[in-house]
Tab-separated table of C-alpha atoms in Angstrom:
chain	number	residue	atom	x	y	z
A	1	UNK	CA	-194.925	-95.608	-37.026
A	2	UNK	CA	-191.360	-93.902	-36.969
A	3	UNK	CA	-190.297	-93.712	-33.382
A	4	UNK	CA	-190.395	-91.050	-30.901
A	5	UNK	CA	-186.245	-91.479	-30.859
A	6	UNK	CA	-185.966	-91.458	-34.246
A	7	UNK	CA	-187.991	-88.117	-34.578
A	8	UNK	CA	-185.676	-86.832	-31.724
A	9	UNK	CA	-182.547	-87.316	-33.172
A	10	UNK	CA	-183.788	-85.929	-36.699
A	11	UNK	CA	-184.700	-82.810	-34.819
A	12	UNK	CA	-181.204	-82.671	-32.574
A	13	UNK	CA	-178.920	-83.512	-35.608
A	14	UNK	CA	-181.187	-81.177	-38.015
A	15	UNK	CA	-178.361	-78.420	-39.035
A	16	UNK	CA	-175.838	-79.618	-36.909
A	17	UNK	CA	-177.055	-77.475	-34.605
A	18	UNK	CA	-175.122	-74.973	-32.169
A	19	UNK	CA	-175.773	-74.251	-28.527
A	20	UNK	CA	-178.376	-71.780	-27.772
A	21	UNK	CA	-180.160	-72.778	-30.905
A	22	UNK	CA	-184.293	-73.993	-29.869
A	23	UNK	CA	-183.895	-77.378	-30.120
A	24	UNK	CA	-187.668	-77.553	-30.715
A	25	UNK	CA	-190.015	-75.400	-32.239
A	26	UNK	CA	-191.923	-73.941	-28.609
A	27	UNK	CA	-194.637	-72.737	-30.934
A	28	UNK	CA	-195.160	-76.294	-32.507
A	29	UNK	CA	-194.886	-77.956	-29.426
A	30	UNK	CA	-197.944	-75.644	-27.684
A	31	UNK	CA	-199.810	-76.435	-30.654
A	32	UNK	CA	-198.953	-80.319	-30.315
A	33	UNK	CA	-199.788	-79.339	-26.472
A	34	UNK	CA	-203.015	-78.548	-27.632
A	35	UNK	CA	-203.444	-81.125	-29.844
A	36	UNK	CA	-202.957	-83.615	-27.344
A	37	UNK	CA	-205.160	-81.627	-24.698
A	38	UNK	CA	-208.121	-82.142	-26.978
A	39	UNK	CA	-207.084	-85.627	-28.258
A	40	UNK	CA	-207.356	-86.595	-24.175
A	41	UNK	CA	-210.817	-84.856	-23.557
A	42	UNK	CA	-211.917	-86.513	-27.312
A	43	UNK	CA	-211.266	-90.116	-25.492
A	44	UNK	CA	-212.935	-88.923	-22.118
A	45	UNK	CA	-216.147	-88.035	-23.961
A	46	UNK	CA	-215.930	-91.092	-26.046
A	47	UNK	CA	-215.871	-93.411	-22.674
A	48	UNK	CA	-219.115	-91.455	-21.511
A	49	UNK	CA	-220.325	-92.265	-24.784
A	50	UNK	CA	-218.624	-95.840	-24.773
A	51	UNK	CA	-221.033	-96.076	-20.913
A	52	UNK	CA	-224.111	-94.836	-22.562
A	53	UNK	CA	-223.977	-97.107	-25.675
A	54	UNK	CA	-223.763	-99.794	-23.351
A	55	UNK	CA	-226.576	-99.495	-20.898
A	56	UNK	CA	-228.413	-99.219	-24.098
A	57	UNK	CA	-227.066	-102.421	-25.351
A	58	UNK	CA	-227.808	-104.244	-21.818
A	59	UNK	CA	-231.121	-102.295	-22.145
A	60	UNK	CA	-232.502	-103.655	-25.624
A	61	UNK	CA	-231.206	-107.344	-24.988
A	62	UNK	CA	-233.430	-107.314	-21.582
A	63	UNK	CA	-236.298	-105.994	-23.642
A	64	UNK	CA	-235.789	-108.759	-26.547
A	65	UNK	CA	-235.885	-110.995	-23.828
A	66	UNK	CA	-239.415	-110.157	-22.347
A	67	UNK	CA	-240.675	-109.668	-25.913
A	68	UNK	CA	-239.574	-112.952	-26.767
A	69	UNK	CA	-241.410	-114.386	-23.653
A	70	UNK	CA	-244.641	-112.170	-24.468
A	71	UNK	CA	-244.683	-113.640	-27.783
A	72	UNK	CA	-244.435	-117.019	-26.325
A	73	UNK	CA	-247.012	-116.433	-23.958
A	74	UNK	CA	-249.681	-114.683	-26.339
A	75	UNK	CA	-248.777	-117.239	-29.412
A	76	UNK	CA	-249.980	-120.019	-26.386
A	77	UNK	CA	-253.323	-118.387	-25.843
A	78	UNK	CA	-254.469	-117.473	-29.027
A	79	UNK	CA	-253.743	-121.544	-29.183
A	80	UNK	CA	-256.251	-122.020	-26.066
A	81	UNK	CA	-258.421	-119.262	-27.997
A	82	UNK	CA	-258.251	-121.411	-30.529
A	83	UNK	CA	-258.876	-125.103	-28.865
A	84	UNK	CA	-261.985	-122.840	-27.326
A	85	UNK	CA	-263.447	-122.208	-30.979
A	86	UNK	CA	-262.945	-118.204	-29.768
A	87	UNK	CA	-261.920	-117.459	-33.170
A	88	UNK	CA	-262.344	-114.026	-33.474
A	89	UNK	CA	-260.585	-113.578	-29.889
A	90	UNK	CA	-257.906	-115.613	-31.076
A	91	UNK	CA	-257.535	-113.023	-34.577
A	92	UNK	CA	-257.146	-110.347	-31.763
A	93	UNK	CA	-254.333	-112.562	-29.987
A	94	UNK	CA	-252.344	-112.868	-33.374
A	95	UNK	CA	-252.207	-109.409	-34.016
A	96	UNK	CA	-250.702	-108.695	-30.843
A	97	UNK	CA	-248.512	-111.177	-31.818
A	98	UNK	CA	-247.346	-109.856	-34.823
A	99	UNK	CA	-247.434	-106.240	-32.880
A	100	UNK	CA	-244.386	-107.533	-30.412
A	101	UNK	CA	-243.129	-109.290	-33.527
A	102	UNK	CA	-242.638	-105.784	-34.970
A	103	UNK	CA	-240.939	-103.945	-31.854
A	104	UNK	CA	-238.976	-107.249	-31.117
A	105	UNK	CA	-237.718	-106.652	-34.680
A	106	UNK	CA	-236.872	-103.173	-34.285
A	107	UNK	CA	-235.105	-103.877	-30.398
A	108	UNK	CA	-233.285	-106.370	-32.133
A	109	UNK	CA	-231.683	-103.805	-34.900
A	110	UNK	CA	-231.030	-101.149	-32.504
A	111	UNK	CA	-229.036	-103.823	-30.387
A	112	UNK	CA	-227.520	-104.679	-32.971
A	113	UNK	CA	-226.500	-101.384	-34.058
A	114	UNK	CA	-225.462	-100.594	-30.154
A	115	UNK	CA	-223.470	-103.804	-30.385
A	116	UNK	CA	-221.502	-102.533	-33.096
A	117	UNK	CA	-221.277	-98.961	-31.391
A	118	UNK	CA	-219.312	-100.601	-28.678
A	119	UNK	CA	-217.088	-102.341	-30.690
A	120	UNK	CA	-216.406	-99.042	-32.532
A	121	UNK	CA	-216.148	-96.805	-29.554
A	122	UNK	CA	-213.896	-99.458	-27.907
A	123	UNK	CA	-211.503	-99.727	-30.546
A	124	UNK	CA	-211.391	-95.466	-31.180
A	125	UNK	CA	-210.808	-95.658	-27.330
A	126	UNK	CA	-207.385	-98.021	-27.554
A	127	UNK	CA	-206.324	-96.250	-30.622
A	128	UNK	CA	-206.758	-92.733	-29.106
A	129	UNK	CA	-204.650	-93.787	-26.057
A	130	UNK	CA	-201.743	-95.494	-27.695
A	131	UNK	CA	-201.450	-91.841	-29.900
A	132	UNK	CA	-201.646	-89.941	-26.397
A	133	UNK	CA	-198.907	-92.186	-25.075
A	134	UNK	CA	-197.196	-91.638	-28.143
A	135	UNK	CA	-197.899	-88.230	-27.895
A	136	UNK	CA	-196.998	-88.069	-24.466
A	137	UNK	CA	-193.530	-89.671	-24.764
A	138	UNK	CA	-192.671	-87.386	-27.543
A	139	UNK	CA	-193.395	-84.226	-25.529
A	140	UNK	CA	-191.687	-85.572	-22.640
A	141	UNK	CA	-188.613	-86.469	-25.151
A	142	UNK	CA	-189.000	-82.941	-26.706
A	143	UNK	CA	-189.143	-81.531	-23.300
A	144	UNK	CA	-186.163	-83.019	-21.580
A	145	UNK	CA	-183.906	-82.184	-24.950
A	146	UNK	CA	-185.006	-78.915	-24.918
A	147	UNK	CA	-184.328	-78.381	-21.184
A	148	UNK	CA	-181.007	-80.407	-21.585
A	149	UNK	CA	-180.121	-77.591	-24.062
A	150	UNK	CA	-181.351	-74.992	-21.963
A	151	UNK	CA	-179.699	-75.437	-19.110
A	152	UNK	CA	-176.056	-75.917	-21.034
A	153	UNK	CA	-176.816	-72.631	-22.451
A	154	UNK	CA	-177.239	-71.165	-19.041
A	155	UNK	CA	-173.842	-72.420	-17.825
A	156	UNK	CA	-172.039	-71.541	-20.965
A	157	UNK	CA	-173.607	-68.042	-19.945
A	158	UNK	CA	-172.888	-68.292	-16.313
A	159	UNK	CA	-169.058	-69.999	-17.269
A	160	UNK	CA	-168.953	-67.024	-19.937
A	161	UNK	CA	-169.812	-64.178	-17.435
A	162	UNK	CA	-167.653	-65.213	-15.063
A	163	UNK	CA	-164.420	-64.760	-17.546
A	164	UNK	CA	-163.306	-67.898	-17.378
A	165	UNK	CA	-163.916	-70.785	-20.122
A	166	UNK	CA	-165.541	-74.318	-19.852
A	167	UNK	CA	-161.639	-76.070	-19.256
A	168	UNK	CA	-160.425	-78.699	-21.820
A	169	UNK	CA	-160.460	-82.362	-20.872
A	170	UNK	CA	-156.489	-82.362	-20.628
A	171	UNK	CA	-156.601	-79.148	-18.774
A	172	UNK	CA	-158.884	-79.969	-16.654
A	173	UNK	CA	-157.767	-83.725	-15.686
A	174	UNK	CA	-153.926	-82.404	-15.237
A	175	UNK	CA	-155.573	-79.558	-12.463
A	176	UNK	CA	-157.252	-82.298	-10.801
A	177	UNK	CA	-154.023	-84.181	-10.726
A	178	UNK	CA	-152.102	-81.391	-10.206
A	179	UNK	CA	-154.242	-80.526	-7.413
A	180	UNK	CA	-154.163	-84.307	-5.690
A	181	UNK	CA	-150.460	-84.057	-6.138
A	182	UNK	CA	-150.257	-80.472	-3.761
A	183	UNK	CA	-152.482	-81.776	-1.657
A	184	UNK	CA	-150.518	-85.187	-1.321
A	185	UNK	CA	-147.111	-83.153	-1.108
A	186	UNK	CA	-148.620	-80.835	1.163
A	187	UNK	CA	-150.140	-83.416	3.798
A	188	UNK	CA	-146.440	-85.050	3.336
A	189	UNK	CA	-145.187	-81.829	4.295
A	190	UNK	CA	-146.935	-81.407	7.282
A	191	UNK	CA	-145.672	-84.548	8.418
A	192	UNK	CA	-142.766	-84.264	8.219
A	193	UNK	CA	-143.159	-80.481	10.031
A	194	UNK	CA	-145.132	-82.226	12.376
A	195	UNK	CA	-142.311	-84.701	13.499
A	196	UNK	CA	-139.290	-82.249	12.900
A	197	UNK	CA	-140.936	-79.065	14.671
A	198	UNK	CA	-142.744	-81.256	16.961
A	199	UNK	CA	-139.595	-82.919	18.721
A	200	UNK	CA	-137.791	-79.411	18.338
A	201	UNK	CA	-140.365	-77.747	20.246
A	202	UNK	CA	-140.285	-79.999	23.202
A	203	UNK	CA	-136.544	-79.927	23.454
A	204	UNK	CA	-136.631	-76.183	23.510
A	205	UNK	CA	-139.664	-76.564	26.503
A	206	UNK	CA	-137.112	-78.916	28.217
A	207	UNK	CA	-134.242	-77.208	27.383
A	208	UNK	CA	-136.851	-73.874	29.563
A	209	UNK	CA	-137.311	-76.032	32.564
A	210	UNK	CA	-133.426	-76.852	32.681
A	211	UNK	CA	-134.115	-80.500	31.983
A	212	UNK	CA	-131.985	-82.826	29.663
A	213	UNK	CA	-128.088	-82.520	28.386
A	214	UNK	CA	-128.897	-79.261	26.550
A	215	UNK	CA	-129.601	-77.266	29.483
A	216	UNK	CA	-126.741	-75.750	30.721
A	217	UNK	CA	-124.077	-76.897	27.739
A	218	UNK	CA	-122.510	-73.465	28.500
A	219	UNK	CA	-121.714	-73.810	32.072
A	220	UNK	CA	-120.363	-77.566	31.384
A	221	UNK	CA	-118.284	-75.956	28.424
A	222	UNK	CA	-117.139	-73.444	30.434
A	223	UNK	CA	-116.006	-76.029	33.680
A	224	UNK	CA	-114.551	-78.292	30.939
A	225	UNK	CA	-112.244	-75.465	29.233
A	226	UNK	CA	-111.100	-74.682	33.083
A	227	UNK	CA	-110.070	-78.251	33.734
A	228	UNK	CA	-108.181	-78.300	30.580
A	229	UNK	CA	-106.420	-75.172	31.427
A	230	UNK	CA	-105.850	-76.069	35.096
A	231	UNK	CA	-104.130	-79.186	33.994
A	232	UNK	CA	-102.112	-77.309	31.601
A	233	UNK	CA	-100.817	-74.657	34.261
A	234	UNK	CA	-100.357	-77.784	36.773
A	235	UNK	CA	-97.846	-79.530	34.035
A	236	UNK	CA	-96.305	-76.147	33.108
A	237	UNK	CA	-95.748	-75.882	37.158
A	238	UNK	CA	-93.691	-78.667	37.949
B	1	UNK	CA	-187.103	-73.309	-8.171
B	2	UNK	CA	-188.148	-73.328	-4.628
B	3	UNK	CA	-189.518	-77.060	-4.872
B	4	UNK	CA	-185.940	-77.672	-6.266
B	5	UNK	CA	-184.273	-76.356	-3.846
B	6	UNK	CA	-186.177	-77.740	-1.307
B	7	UNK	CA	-185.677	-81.350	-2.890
B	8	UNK	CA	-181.869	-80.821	-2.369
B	9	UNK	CA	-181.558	-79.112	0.598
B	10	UNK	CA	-178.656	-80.711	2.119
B	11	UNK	CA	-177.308	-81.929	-1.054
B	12	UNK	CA	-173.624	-80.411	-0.562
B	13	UNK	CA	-173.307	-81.881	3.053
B	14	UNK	CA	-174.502	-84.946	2.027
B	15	UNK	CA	-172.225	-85.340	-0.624
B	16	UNK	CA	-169.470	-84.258	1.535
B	17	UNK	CA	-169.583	-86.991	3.755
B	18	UNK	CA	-169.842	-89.537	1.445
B	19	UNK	CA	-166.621	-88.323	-0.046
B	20	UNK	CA	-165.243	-88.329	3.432
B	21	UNK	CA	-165.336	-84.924	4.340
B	22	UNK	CA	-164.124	-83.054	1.358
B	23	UNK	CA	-165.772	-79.664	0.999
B	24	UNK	CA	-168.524	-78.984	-1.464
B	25	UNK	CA	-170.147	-76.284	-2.273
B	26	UNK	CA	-173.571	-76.061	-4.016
B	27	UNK	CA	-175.042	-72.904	-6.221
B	28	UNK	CA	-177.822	-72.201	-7.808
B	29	UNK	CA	-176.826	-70.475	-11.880
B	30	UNK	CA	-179.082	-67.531	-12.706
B	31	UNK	CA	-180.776	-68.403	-15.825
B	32	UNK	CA	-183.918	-69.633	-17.291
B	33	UNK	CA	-183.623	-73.022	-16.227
B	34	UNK	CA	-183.821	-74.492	-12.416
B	35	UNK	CA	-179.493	-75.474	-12.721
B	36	UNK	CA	-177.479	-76.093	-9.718
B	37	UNK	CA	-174.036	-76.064	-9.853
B	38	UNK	CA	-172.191	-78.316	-7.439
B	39	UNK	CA	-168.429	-77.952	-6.943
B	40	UNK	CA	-166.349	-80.381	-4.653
B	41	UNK	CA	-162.797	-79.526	-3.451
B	42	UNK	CA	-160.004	-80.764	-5.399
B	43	UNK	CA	-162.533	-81.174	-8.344
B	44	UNK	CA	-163.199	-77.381	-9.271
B	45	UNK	CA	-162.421	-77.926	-12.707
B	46	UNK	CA	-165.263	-80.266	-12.765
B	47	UNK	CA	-168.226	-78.910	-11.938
B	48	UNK	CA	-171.620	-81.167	-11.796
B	49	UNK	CA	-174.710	-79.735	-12.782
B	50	UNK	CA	-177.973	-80.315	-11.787
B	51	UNK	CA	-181.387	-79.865	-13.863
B	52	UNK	CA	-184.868	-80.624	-13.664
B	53	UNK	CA	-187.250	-81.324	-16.071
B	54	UNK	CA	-191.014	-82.294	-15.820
B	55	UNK	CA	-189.946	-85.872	-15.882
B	56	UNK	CA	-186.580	-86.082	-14.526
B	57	UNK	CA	-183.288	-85.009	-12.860
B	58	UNK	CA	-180.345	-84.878	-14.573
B	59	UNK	CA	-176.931	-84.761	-13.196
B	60	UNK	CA	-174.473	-83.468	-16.173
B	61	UNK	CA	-171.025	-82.923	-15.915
B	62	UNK	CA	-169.091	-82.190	-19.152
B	63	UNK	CA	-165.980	-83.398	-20.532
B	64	UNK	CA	-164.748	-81.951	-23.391
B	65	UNK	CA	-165.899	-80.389	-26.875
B	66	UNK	CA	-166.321	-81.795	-30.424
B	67	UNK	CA	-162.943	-79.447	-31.222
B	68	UNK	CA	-160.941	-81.333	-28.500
B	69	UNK	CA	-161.209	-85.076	-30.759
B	70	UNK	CA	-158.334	-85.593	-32.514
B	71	UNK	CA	-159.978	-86.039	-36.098
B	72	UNK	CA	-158.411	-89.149	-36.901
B	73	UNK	CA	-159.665	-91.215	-33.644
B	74	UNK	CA	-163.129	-89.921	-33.753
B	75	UNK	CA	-164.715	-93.196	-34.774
B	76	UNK	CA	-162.444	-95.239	-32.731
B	77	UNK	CA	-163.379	-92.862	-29.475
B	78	UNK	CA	-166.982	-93.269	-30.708
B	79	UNK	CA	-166.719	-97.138	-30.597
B	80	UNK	CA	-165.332	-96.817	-26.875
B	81	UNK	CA	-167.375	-94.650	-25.782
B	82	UNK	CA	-170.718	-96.946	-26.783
B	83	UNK	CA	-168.338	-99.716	-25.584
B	84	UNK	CA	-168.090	-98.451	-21.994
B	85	UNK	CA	-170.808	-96.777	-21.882
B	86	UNK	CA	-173.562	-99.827	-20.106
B	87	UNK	CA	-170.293	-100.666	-17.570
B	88	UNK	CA	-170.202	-97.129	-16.112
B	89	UNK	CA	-171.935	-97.032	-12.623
B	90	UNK	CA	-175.070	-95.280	-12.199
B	91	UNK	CA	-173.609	-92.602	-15.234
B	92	UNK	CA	-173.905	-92.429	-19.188
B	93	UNK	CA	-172.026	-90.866	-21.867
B	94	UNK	CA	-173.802	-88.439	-24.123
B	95	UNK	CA	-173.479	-84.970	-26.405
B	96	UNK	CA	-175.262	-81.912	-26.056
B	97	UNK	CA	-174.619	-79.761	-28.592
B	98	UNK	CA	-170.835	-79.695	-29.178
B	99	UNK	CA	-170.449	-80.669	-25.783
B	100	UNK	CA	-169.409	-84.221	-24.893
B	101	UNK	CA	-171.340	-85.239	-21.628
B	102	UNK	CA	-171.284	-87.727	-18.367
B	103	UNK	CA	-174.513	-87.874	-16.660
B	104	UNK	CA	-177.059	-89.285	-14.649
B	105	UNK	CA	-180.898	-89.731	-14.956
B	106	UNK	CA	-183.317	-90.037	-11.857
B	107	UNK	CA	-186.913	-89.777	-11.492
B	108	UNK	CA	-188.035	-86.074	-10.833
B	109	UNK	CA	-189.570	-86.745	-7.242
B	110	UNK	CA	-185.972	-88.746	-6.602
B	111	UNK	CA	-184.397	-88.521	-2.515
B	112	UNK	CA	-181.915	-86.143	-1.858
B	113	UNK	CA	-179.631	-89.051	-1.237
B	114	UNK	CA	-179.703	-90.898	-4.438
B	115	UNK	CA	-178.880	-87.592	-5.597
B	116	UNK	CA	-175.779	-87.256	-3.828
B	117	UNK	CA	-175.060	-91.074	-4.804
B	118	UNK	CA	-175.718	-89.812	-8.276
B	119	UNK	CA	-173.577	-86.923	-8.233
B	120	UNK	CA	-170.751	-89.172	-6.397
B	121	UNK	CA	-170.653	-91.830	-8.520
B	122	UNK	CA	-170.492	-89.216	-11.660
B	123	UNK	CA	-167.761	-87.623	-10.008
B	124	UNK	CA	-165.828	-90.456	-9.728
B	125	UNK	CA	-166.550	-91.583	-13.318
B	126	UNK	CA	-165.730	-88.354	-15.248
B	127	UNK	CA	-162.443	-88.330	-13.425
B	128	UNK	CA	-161.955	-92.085	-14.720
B	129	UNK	CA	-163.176	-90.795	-18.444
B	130	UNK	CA	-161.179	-87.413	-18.413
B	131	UNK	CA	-157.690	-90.309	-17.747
B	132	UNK	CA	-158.880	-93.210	-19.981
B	133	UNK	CA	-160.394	-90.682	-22.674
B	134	UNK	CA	-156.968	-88.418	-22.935
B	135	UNK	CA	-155.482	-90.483	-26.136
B	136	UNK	CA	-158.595	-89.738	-28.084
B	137	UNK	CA	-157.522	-85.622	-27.428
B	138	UNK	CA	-156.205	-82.843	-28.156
């Protein structure tokens, strides 16, 4: 039995095949659909079957069974027939005998042959489900590769209509890096902003409400060149 | 496409804030197929792509092409590739097509949160591949 992988990769190798290529043949595979649909209902009518078969075979065993006993019981009283000197009644009893010897014969072929039935049906039965599994799995293989391919083709299509191309590996791992790198340098950035325009911002605010040593540098300039200069004019006085 | 969407609804968000915030943005991609694209800040040139099959969900995202392998380290990224492949998290490597692939399998009736794990975790390892992957490329 060649497996349902092997099978698989026989079909997905076959022609080194392209993208957009069927992977699977859909008409084959709705006739192996099919197939299998019938193959299923096959087994379900041979367990009705297998059910029928087998009442029969629990019916003809209960009838050799009370045969058996009738035989028993007439066989005994053609004896007391017999011990009676009722010979003639005791002919009668023998025949009956060998009447239930006849249909105990012919109960015990056809449970025989019902025997072998259910052997028969039982065995079709396990064969018929391990092909369905089979079966089953190989579908479900066929399916998946075929909607694997599928579904590549539609984002080729969708990657394609959009103008751009699937990326390379390289190209694609250095814009991820690339990308991790601005984000990294940006976040840095904004740090740094942070801090710088941050403390900026509040000495301007301060510097507004006339608080701190930057508030009114002009004024303080302004007194300190007039010291200088009165000084000056002092010394150039005396 | 509606049971799909319902399936993920919250998807991007969710995602989101298990990357700590970063933006995401999720899109469905006209087509034949149920495909979502999802798209996380910072990440754009590595889209993840969601599809659903009768079975399963995958999570792709792809890597690079067959005409990216430098010729003479094909079997050598082959060998790595099959190497790393059962130590990756959650992800696998695979082809499709031409296509080399990262991506994640979960059951088709999977919780909108293993999703988002999913897609996380493949994030995070096709960035990984894309770096450890480079010497093996064009």
């Amino acid at each position: 039995m060649s497996s349902v992988f092997t099978k698989m990769l026989t079909l997905v190798r076959g022609s080194a095949r392209e993208i957009g290529e069927s992977v699977v043949d859909a008409n084959a595979t709705r006739i192996y659909e099919q197939e299998v649909h019938e193959a299923r209902n096959a087994v379900a009518t041979a367990k009705q079957e297998l059910t029928v078969v087998m009442a029969k075979a629990t019916q003809t065993a209960r009838e050799i069974e009370r045969l058996k006993k009738e035989i028993t019981r007439y066989e005994q009283l053609a004896v007391e027939a017999l011990g009676k000197q009722e010979e003639a009644l005791a002919e009668e009893v023998a025949g009956k005998v060998g009447e239930l010897e006849a249909e105990l014969d012919e109960q015990t072929r056809a449970h025989a042959d019902f025997t072998v039935n259910v052997a028969n049906l039982k065995d079709l039965i396990r064969n018929a489900e391990a092909r369905l599994r089979e079966h089953d799995r190989e579908l479900a293989v066929a399916r998946t590769t075929e909607s694997v391919y599928k579904a590549t083709m539609t984002i080729s299509g969708a990657v394609g209509a959009s103008g751009s191309k699937l990326m390379s590996a390289k190209e694609s791992l250095e814009r991820i890096k690339q990308r991790h790198a601005d984000m990294a340098d940006r976040m840095a950035a904004a740090d740094e902003l942070d801090q710088e325009f941050g403390h900026r911002a509040l000495d301007k605010k301060l510097a507004a409400a006339g608080i701190g040593d930057t508030s009114d540098r002009k004024a303080q300039a302004l007194s300190r060149i007039r010291q200088q200069h009165a000084a000056r004019a002092g010394k150039e006085g005396t | 496409m509606n049971h799909v969407q319902k399936q993920i609804e919250g998807l991007d968000a969710l995602v989101s804030s298990r990357l700590g915030g970063v933006s995401t943005s999720m899109q469905p991609v006209p087509g034949d197929m149920p495909v979502i694209q999802i798209v996380v800040d910072g990440y754009e040139s590595l889209p993840i792509y969601l599809t659903f099959s009768d079975a399963q969900c995958l999570c792709i995202c792809y890597l690079w092409t067959e005409d990216e392998v430098v010729a003479e380290r094909r079997g050598a990224l082959m060998e790595a590739l099959l190497d790393l492949n059962i130590s990756v998290p959650l992800s696998s490597f695979g082809r499709i097509g031409r296509h080399y692939v990262l991506f994640g399998a979960l059951a088709r009736d999977s919780a909108v949160t293993d999703i988002a794990q999913d897609v996380v975790a493949l994030l995070d390892n096709a960035v990984d591949a894309l770096d450890a992957f480079a010497d093996y490329l064009r």
